[in-house]
Amino acid sequence: VLPFVNMSGDANNEYFSDGLTETLLHMLAQLPELQVAARTSSFAFKGKDAGIAEISKTLGVAHVLEGSVQKAGNQVRVTAQLIRADDGFHVWSQNYDRTLDDIFAIQDEIANDVANALGSSLLSAADQPMHGVSTTNTRAYEDYLKGMEQQVIYSYTSLAEAEGHFKDALARDPDFAEAKMALARNFNLKLSTGLIEYEEAIAAALPLLQQVKEQNPDEPLARALELALLTDYQYTTMSPDERHQALAEMRALLPYIPGDTWVRSQVVRNLIYGEDKPQEALEVIQAGLLSDPLSATLHSETARAYRRLERFDEALAALDRAMELEPENPNFLSQIGFVHEDLGDLTEALVWFKRAAQADPRDHELVSELAFWFFELGLTEEGDQWASRCYAMAPQTA
């Protein structure tokens, strides 16, 4: 499902066309006999002049769904077409002209029309109808989409913006399950970037996920997000046996949320650092790369596993691939630094740590890493400079 093109003449409507795409992708992925490329890999082609043949080969898909969205006031026009990859044949196409209030009906129609075009057996094989989002409030849906747009950026500033949008969505519709799960994930992400402490993340996220589970006990993502937080190898208070059982349950949920790279990454890190099973972690990563081959995150997780196995050349190669996909991601820059540290080349490691700190100047953890190593080398003047920056940004951090 390629990102639908925003034809509204207003770049501020990009969140809406991206959100429609993401909802359709989520709906089609619910069909058990249909394999759908994950969001990260599909969106890697956004704004690029790639042909259908190239896209299908890269993603390993037989069909491509593309389209456009034109939004003006309360009017929406959506154009969609399904293309067979091997010969470029247009299997199906349709225009939908509706009011904004009908956006949920449009999503249902497109998903069902695509499934029928691919083969009616897809729908008959599904245990239940595809569902998009659990709200009919268009304002709440727009707030949710704006939050998702910011969450994907995954920076200090964007996560705070995303939180505000998700809370706005829930103020308009308190039963909006997807907004609750997105907000819970946001607290997880804020924890992983050092914006909040574990106790705060637990207190904020778990009640939201509990509410979703009460609404829909069979929602796999709610349970997976809950387990990801409870089993976090850096903070968890679980016993080794409890964590092992919880990790096994989270791993068993992955086939039901195949495009959720973040949850998969949490499984991988638990296997690497919590259970010291990097080879098993590689197997989990490879399964994810089948549907998400252009995920920079999964390639960086590959590097973590190889570092644990002390296969440093392969770790650097995996990080090179991650960098090709996201050239200035500060997490990848610092990971390269850690590999050079493992290899005993501290000078090269410091170069990469500094690049990471420059790429994300608000991340105090990257700055503290530099301070630490300058002090270790006895370069106290340089260490003091970086330490003072860390203290200024995060005076309460341990």
Short mmCIF file of C-alpha atoms in Angstrom, two decimals:
data_model
loop_
_atom_site.label_atom_id
_atom_site.label_comp_id
_atom_site.label_asym_id
_atom_site.label_seq_id
_atom_site.Cartn_x
_atom_site.Cartn_y
_atom_site.Cartn_z
CA VAL A 1 0.00 0.00 0.00
CA LEU A 2 1.93 3.04 -1.25
CA PRO A 3 1.44 6.39 0.50
CA PHE A 4 -1.58 8.08 -1.07
CA VAL A 5 -0.56 11.37 -2.66
CA ASN A 6 -1.80 14.57 -1.00
CA MET A 7 -3.50 16.51 -3.83
CA SER A 8 -5.05 19.14 -1.56
CA GLY A 9 -2.57 21.88 -2.46
CA ASP A 10 -1.81 22.27 1.25
CA ALA A 11 1.19 20.52 2.78
CA ASN A 12 -0.53 20.71 6.15
CA ASN A 13 -2.97 18.05 4.91
CA GLU A 14 -0.15 15.52 4.51
CA TYR A 15 -1.11 13.91 7.83
CA PHE A 16 -4.54 13.09 6.40
CA SER A 17 -3.38 11.33 3.23
CA ASP A 18 -0.68 9.45 5.19
CA GLY A 19 -3.22 8.49 7.84
CA LEU A 20 -5.71 7.18 5.29
CA THR A 21 -2.93 5.05 3.79
CA GLU A 22 -1.94 3.69 7.18
CA THR A 23 -5.53 2.79 8.08
CA LEU A 24 -6.01 0.94 4.77
CA LEU A 25 -2.73 -0.91 5.29
CA HIS A 26 -3.87 -1.91 8.78
CA MET A 27 -7.25 -3.11 7.49
CA LEU A 28 -5.84 -5.18 4.62
CA ALA A 29 -3.24 -6.75 6.94
CA GLN A 30 -6.15 -8.25 8.91
CA LEU A 31 -6.91 -10.65 6.03
CA PRO A 32 -5.13 -13.88 7.04
CA GLU A 33 -4.32 -15.00 3.48
CA LEU A 34 -2.93 -11.63 2.40
CA GLN A 35 0.66 -10.62 3.13
CA VAL A 36 0.99 -6.84 3.32
CA ALA A 37 4.31 -4.96 3.34
CA ALA A 38 4.77 -3.00 6.56
CA ARG A 39 4.32 0.76 6.80
CA THR A 40 8.02 1.57 7.13
CA SER A 41 8.92 -0.16 3.88
CA SER A 42 5.91 1.16 1.96
CA PHE A 43 6.52 4.72 3.09
CA ALA A 44 10.19 4.47 2.09
CA PHE A 45 8.97 5.14 -1.47
CA LYS A 46 7.10 8.32 -0.54
CA GLY A 47 8.04 11.17 -2.87
CA LYS A 48 10.38 8.96 -4.90
CA ASP A 49 10.14 8.30 -8.62
CA ALA A 50 10.24 4.52 -8.40
CA GLY A 51 8.43 2.26 -10.86
CA ILE A 52 5.96 -0.45 -9.88
CA ALA A 53 8.39 -3.18 -11.00
CA GLU A 54 11.18 -1.81 -8.78
CA ILE A 55 8.83 -1.41 -5.81
CA SER A 56 7.41 -4.92 -6.14
CA LYS A 57 10.87 -6.46 -6.42
CA THR A 58 12.19 -4.58 -3.38
CA LEU A 59 9.19 -5.39 -1.20
CA GLY A 60 8.50 -8.86 -2.60
CA VAL A 61 4.86 -8.09 -3.47
CA ALA A 62 2.62 -9.13 -6.37
CA HIS A 63 0.22 -6.15 -6.28
CA VAL A 64 0.49 -2.47 -5.41
CA LEU A 65 -2.33 -0.21 -4.19
CA GLU A 66 -1.79 3.48 -4.87
CA GLY A 67 -3.97 6.55 -4.92
CA SER A 68 -4.48 10.19 -4.03
CA VAL A 69 -6.49 12.26 -1.55
CA GLN A 70 -7.95 15.72 -2.17
CA LYS A 71 -9.42 17.40 0.90
CA ALA A 72 -11.12 20.80 0.75
CA GLY A 73 -13.22 21.93 3.67
CA ASN A 74 -15.69 19.16 4.39
CA GLN A 75 -15.28 17.52 0.96
CA VAL A 76 -12.96 14.61 0.25
CA ARG A 77 -12.10 12.94 -3.04
CA VAL A 78 -10.14 9.69 -2.87
CA THR A 79 -8.81 7.94 -5.95
CA ALA A 80 -7.46 4.40 -5.64
CA GLN A 81 -6.11 1.84 -8.07
CA LEU A 82 -4.79 -1.68 -7.72
CA ILE A 83 -1.92 -2.60 -10.06
CA ARG A 84 -0.55 -6.05 -10.86
CA ALA A 85 3.20 -5.79 -10.51
CA ASP A 86 4.46 -8.22 -13.13
CA ASP A 87 2.80 -6.52 -16.11
CA GLY A 88 1.50 -3.17 -14.77
CA PHE A 89 -2.13 -4.15 -15.45
CA HIS A 90 -4.72 -2.06 -13.60
CA VAL A 91 -6.80 -4.71 -11.87
CA TRP A 92 -9.23 -2.22 -10.35
CA SER A 93 -9.67 1.54 -9.88
CA GLN A 94 -12.32 3.75 -8.31
CA ASN A 95 -13.06 7.36 -7.35
CA TYR A 96 -14.84 8.22 -4.10
CA ASP A 97 -16.39 11.69 -3.67
CA ARG A 98 -17.83 12.19 -0.19
CA THR A 99 -18.02 14.50 2.77
CA LEU A 100 -15.38 14.26 5.47
CA ASP A 101 -17.95 12.60 7.74
CA ASP A 102 -17.96 9.65 5.31
CA ILE A 103 -14.20 9.02 5.51
CA PHE A 104 -14.72 5.85 7.57
CA ALA A 105 -17.16 4.46 5.01
CA ILE A 106 -14.65 5.25 2.24
CA GLN A 107 -11.96 3.27 4.05
CA ASP A 108 -14.29 0.29 4.45
CA GLU A 109 -15.28 0.43 0.78
CA ILE A 110 -11.71 0.67 -0.53
CA ALA A 111 -10.48 -2.20 1.65
CA ASN A 112 -13.40 -4.43 0.64
CA ASP A 113 -13.14 -3.46 -3.04
CA VAL A 114 -9.41 -4.28 -3.05
CA ALA A 115 -10.00 -7.62 -1.32
CA ASN A 116 -12.73 -8.49 -3.85
CA ALA A 117 -10.48 -7.50 -6.75
CA LEU A 118 -7.74 -9.79 -5.43
CA GLY A 119 -10.18 -12.64 -4.88
CA SER A 120 -13.40 -13.01 -2.92
CA SER A 121 -11.88 -15.95 -1.04
CA LEU A 122 -9.80 -13.46 0.94
CA LEU A 123 -12.92 -12.06 2.59
CA SER A 124 -14.56 -15.45 3.13
CA ALA A 125 -11.37 -16.74 4.80
CA ALA A 126 -11.40 -13.91 7.36
CA ASP A 127 -12.91 -14.78 10.74
CA GLN A 128 -14.47 -11.33 11.02
CA PRO A 129 -14.85 -8.19 8.89
CA MET A 130 -11.91 -5.81 8.55
CA HIS A 131 -12.06 -2.84 10.87
CA GLY A 132 -10.35 0.52 10.63
CA VAL A 133 -10.47 2.67 13.76
CA SER A 134 -12.92 2.55 16.65
CA THR A 135 -14.23 6.10 16.31
CA THR A 136 -16.83 7.80 14.15
CA ASN A 137 -15.79 11.27 15.34
CA THR A 138 -13.96 12.89 12.43
CA ARG A 139 -12.34 15.58 14.59
CA ALA A 140 -10.98 12.93 16.96
CA TYR A 141 -9.72 10.93 13.96
CA GLU A 142 -7.90 13.99 12.57
CA ASP A 143 -6.28 14.64 15.97
CA TYR A 144 -5.19 11.00 16.05
CA LEU A 145 -3.66 11.21 12.56
CA LYS A 146 -1.75 14.37 13.50
CA GLY A 147 -0.40 12.54 16.53
CA MET A 148 0.69 9.58 14.42
CA GLU A 149 2.49 11.93 12.03
CA GLN A 150 4.54 13.34 14.93
CA GLN A 151 5.12 10.00 16.63
CA VAL A 152 6.78 8.56 13.53
CA ILE A 153 9.39 11.38 13.67
CA TYR A 154 10.37 10.01 17.13
CA SER A 155 12.26 13.02 18.47
CA TYR A 156 12.14 14.80 21.83
CA THR A 157 9.99 17.59 20.40
CA SER A 158 7.72 15.47 18.20
CA LEU A 159 6.81 13.01 20.97
CA ALA A 160 5.55 15.88 23.12
CA GLU A 161 3.46 17.15 20.19
CA ALA A 162 2.12 13.67 19.51
CA GLU A 163 1.02 13.31 23.14
CA GLY A 164 -1.01 16.51 22.90
CA HIS A 165 -2.78 15.36 19.72
CA PHE A 166 -3.65 11.93 21.18
CA LYS A 167 -5.05 13.56 24.32
CA ASP A 168 -7.11 15.91 22.15
CA ALA A 169 -8.49 12.89 20.28
CA LEU A 170 -9.46 11.19 23.55
CA ALA A 171 -11.07 14.38 24.85
CA ARG A 172 -13.35 14.26 21.79
CA ASP A 173 -13.93 10.48 21.99
CA PRO A 174 -13.01 8.82 25.30
CA ASP A 175 -13.63 5.35 23.81
CA PHE A 176 -11.16 5.76 20.91
CA ALA A 177 -9.09 2.60 21.42
CA GLU A 178 -6.44 3.31 18.78
CA ALA A 179 -5.74 6.73 20.30
CA LYS A 180 -5.32 5.09 23.72
CA MET A 181 -2.85 2.56 22.34
CA ALA A 182 -0.97 5.28 20.44
CA LEU A 183 -0.73 7.38 23.60
CA ALA A 184 0.49 4.36 25.60
CA ARG A 185 3.12 3.69 22.93
CA ASN A 186 4.12 7.34 23.13
CA PHE A 187 4.90 6.95 26.83
CA ASN A 188 6.99 3.88 25.94
CA LEU A 189 8.89 5.92 23.35
CA LYS A 190 9.42 8.81 25.78
CA LEU A 191 10.89 6.31 28.24
CA SER A 192 13.27 4.90 25.62
CA THR A 193 14.53 8.37 24.70
CA GLY A 194 15.07 9.35 28.35
CA LEU A 195 12.27 11.93 28.50
CA ILE A 196 10.48 10.22 31.41
CA GLU A 197 11.35 7.65 34.07
CA TYR A 198 10.06 4.07 34.15
CA GLU A 199 7.64 4.64 37.02
CA GLU A 200 6.02 7.52 35.15
CA ALA A 201 5.72 5.47 31.96
CA ILE A 202 4.12 2.56 33.84
CA ALA A 203 1.67 4.83 35.68
CA ALA A 204 0.62 6.60 32.48
CA ALA A 205 0.52 3.73 29.96
CA LEU A 206 -0.83 0.69 31.79
CA PRO A 207 -4.26 2.15 32.70
CA LEU A 208 -4.81 3.13 29.06
CA LEU A 209 -3.98 -0.38 27.86
CA GLN A 210 -6.18 -1.90 30.55
CA GLN A 211 -9.11 0.17 29.27
CA VAL A 212 -8.52 -1.07 25.71
CA LYS A 213 -8.38 -4.68 26.91
CA GLU A 214 -11.68 -4.19 28.75
CA GLN A 215 -13.22 -2.83 25.53
CA ASN A 216 -11.74 -5.61 23.39
CA PRO A 217 -10.12 -8.52 25.28
CA ASP A 218 -8.78 -9.97 22.01
CA GLU A 219 -6.84 -6.84 20.93
CA PRO A 220 -3.28 -8.21 20.41
CA LEU A 221 -1.55 -4.84 20.21
CA ALA A 222 -2.78 -3.69 23.63
CA ARG A 223 -1.36 -6.80 25.29
CA ALA A 224 1.88 -6.58 23.28
CA LEU A 225 2.44 -2.95 24.30
CA GLU A 226 1.73 -3.86 27.92
CA LEU A 227 4.23 -6.72 27.83
CA ALA A 228 6.84 -4.54 26.09
CA LEU A 229 6.72 -2.13 29.00
CA LEU A 230 6.60 -4.74 31.76
CA THR A 231 9.49 -6.79 30.34
CA ASP A 232 11.82 -3.87 29.50
CA TYR A 233 15.19 -5.43 30.31
CA GLN A 234 16.62 -2.15 31.65
CA TYR A 235 13.91 -1.53 34.24
CA THR A 236 11.70 -4.55 34.89
CA THR A 237 11.19 -5.87 38.41
CA MET A 238 9.98 -9.24 37.12
CA SER A 239 11.78 -12.39 38.17
CA PRO A 240 13.73 -14.15 35.38
CA ASP A 241 11.00 -16.84 35.12
CA GLU A 242 8.19 -14.26 34.97
CA ARG A 243 10.01 -12.25 32.32
CA HIS A 244 10.78 -15.38 30.29
CA GLN A 245 7.08 -16.34 30.25
CA ALA A 246 5.99 -12.78 29.41
CA LEU A 247 8.57 -12.58 26.61
CA ALA A 248 7.31 -15.88 25.17
CA GLU A 249 3.78 -14.48 25.15
CA MET A 250 4.88 -11.24 23.48
CA ARG A 251 6.79 -13.21 20.86
CA ALA A 252 3.68 -15.32 20.17
CA LEU A 253 1.71 -12.13 19.48
CA LEU A 254 4.05 -10.95 16.68
CA PRO A 255 2.23 -12.83 13.86
CA TYR A 256 -0.95 -10.93 14.80
CA ILE A 257 0.81 -7.54 14.52
CA PRO A 258 3.29 -8.31 11.69
CA GLY A 259 3.98 -4.69 10.76
CA ASP A 260 4.69 -3.46 14.28
CA THR A 261 8.46 -3.08 14.16
CA TRP A 262 8.69 -1.37 17.55
CA VAL A 263 7.19 -4.31 19.47
CA ARG A 264 9.39 -6.69 17.49
CA SER A 265 12.42 -4.60 18.49
CA GLN A 266 11.44 -4.92 22.15
CA VAL A 267 11.35 -8.71 21.76
CA VAL A 268 14.75 -8.61 20.06
CA ARG A 269 16.37 -6.50 22.77
CA ASN A 270 14.97 -8.72 25.50
CA LEU A 271 16.42 -11.76 23.75
CA ILE A 272 19.81 -10.10 23.32
CA TYR A 273 20.28 -8.37 26.65
CA GLY A 274 17.73 -9.96 28.97
CA GLU A 275 18.20 -13.62 27.97
CA ASP A 276 21.55 -13.53 26.13
CA LYS A 277 20.08 -15.26 23.07
CA PRO A 278 21.35 -13.14 20.15
CA GLN A 279 20.98 -16.00 17.64
CA GLU A 280 17.26 -16.29 18.45
CA ALA A 281 17.01 -12.52 18.16
CA LEU A 282 18.38 -12.74 14.60
CA GLU A 283 15.61 -15.24 13.74
CA VAL A 284 12.95 -12.81 15.04
CA ILE A 285 14.52 -9.99 13.02
CA GLN A 286 14.64 -12.06 9.81
CA ALA A 287 10.93 -12.88 10.17
CA GLY A 288 10.22 -9.14 10.47
CA LEU A 289 12.32 -8.27 7.43
CA LEU A 290 10.06 -10.45 5.25
CA SER A 291 7.28 -7.87 5.55
CA ASP A 292 9.46 -4.85 6.36
CA PRO A 293 12.69 -5.15 4.33
CA LEU A 294 13.33 -1.39 4.31
CA SER A 295 13.08 -0.97 8.08
CA ALA A 296 16.18 0.86 9.24
CA THR A 297 15.26 -0.10 12.80
CA LEU A 298 15.36 -3.83 12.07
CA HIS A 299 18.75 -3.48 10.39
CA SER A 300 20.05 -1.63 13.44
CA GLU A 301 18.66 -4.37 15.69
CA THR A 302 20.57 -6.85 13.52
CA ALA A 303 23.70 -4.92 14.42
CA ARG A 304 22.91 -5.26 18.14
CA ALA A 305 22.68 -9.03 17.79
CA TYR A 306 25.94 -9.20 15.85
CA ARG A 307 27.68 -7.04 18.46
CA ARG A 308 26.57 -9.50 21.15
CA LEU A 309 27.98 -12.33 19.01
CA GLU A 310 31.21 -10.27 18.56
CA ARG A 311 30.73 -10.35 14.78
CA PHE A 312 31.70 -6.71 14.46
CA ASP A 313 32.18 -6.52 10.68
CA GLU A 314 28.65 -7.80 10.16
CA ALA A 315 27.39 -5.35 12.79
CA LEU A 316 28.96 -2.44 10.88
CA ALA A 317 27.53 -3.74 7.58
CA ALA A 318 24.03 -3.86 9.12
CA LEU A 319 24.45 -0.31 10.43
CA ASP A 320 25.66 0.85 7.01
CA ARG A 321 22.35 -0.45 5.59
CA ALA A 322 20.40 1.28 8.36
CA MET A 323 22.24 4.52 7.58
CA GLU A 324 21.42 4.22 3.88
CA LEU A 325 17.75 4.16 4.85
CA GLU A 326 17.94 6.89 7.55
CA PRO A 327 21.21 8.82 7.04
CA GLU A 328 21.09 11.10 10.07
CA ASN A 329 19.40 8.91 12.66
CA PRO A 330 21.35 9.72 15.87
CA ASN A 331 20.72 6.25 17.31
CA PHE A 332 22.51 4.61 14.39
CA LEU A 333 25.38 7.08 14.61
CA SER A 334 25.92 6.28 18.27
CA GLN A 335 25.62 2.54 17.61
CA ILE A 336 28.46 2.79 15.11
CA GLY A 337 30.42 4.51 17.87
CA PHE A 338 29.76 1.60 20.24
CA VAL A 339 31.00 -0.93 17.66
CA HIS A 340 34.27 1.01 17.29
CA GLU A 341 34.46 1.11 21.08
CA ASP A 342 34.09 -2.69 21.08
CA LEU A 343 36.92 -2.88 18.55
CA GLY A 344 39.14 -0.78 20.83
CA ASP A 345 39.26 2.24 18.51
CA LEU A 346 38.10 4.91 20.95
CA THR A 347 39.21 7.79 18.73
CA GLU A 348 36.85 6.66 15.95
CA ALA A 349 34.14 5.95 18.51
CA LEU A 350 34.30 9.53 19.79
CA VAL A 351 33.92 10.86 16.24
CA TRP A 352 30.63 8.94 15.88
CA PHE A 353 29.38 9.87 19.36
CA LYS A 354 29.98 13.51 18.52
CA ARG A 355 28.10 13.17 15.20
CA ALA A 356 25.20 11.62 17.10
CA ALA A 357 25.15 14.47 19.62
CA GLN A 358 25.15 17.01 16.80
CA ALA A 359 22.30 15.20 15.01
CA ASP A 360 20.09 15.26 18.15
CA PRO A 361 21.43 18.10 20.32
CA ARG A 362 18.60 17.78 22.87
CA ASP A 363 19.43 14.18 23.79
CA HIS A 364 21.37 14.46 27.04
CA GLU A 365 22.30 10.76 27.00
CA LEU A 366 24.40 11.18 23.84
CA VAL A 367 26.12 14.17 25.42
CA SER A 368 26.80 12.26 28.65
CA GLU A 369 28.42 9.43 26.66
CA LEU A 370 30.95 11.90 25.27
CA ALA A 371 31.59 13.40 28.71
CA PHE A 372 32.15 9.94 30.18
CA TRP A 373 34.79 8.96 27.65
CA PHE A 374 36.66 12.26 27.81
CA PHE A 375 36.89 11.83 31.59
CA GLU A 376 38.03 8.22 31.13
CA LEU A 377 40.82 9.48 28.87
CA GLY A 378 41.85 12.07 31.45
CA LEU A 379 40.76 14.94 29.16
CA THR A 380 38.92 16.73 31.97
CA GLU A 381 38.57 20.08 30.21
CA GLU A 382 36.72 18.52 27.27
CA GLY A 383 34.77 16.28 29.65
CA ASP A 384 33.65 19.29 31.69
CA GLN A 385 32.34 21.02 28.57
CA TRP A 386 30.12 18.06 27.61
CA ALA A 387 29.10 17.33 31.21
CA SER A 388 27.95 20.91 31.72
CA ARG A 389 25.73 20.58 28.63
CA CYS A 390 24.24 17.39 30.05
CA TYR A 391 23.55 18.98 33.45
CA ALA A 392 21.97 22.02 31.80
CA MET A 393 19.58 19.88 29.72
CA ALA A 394 18.72 17.24 32.35
CA PRO A 395 19.79 18.33 35.86
CA GLN A 396 17.73 15.57 37.53
CA THR A 397 19.07 12.62 35.52
CA ALA A 398 21.13 9.98 37.27
#
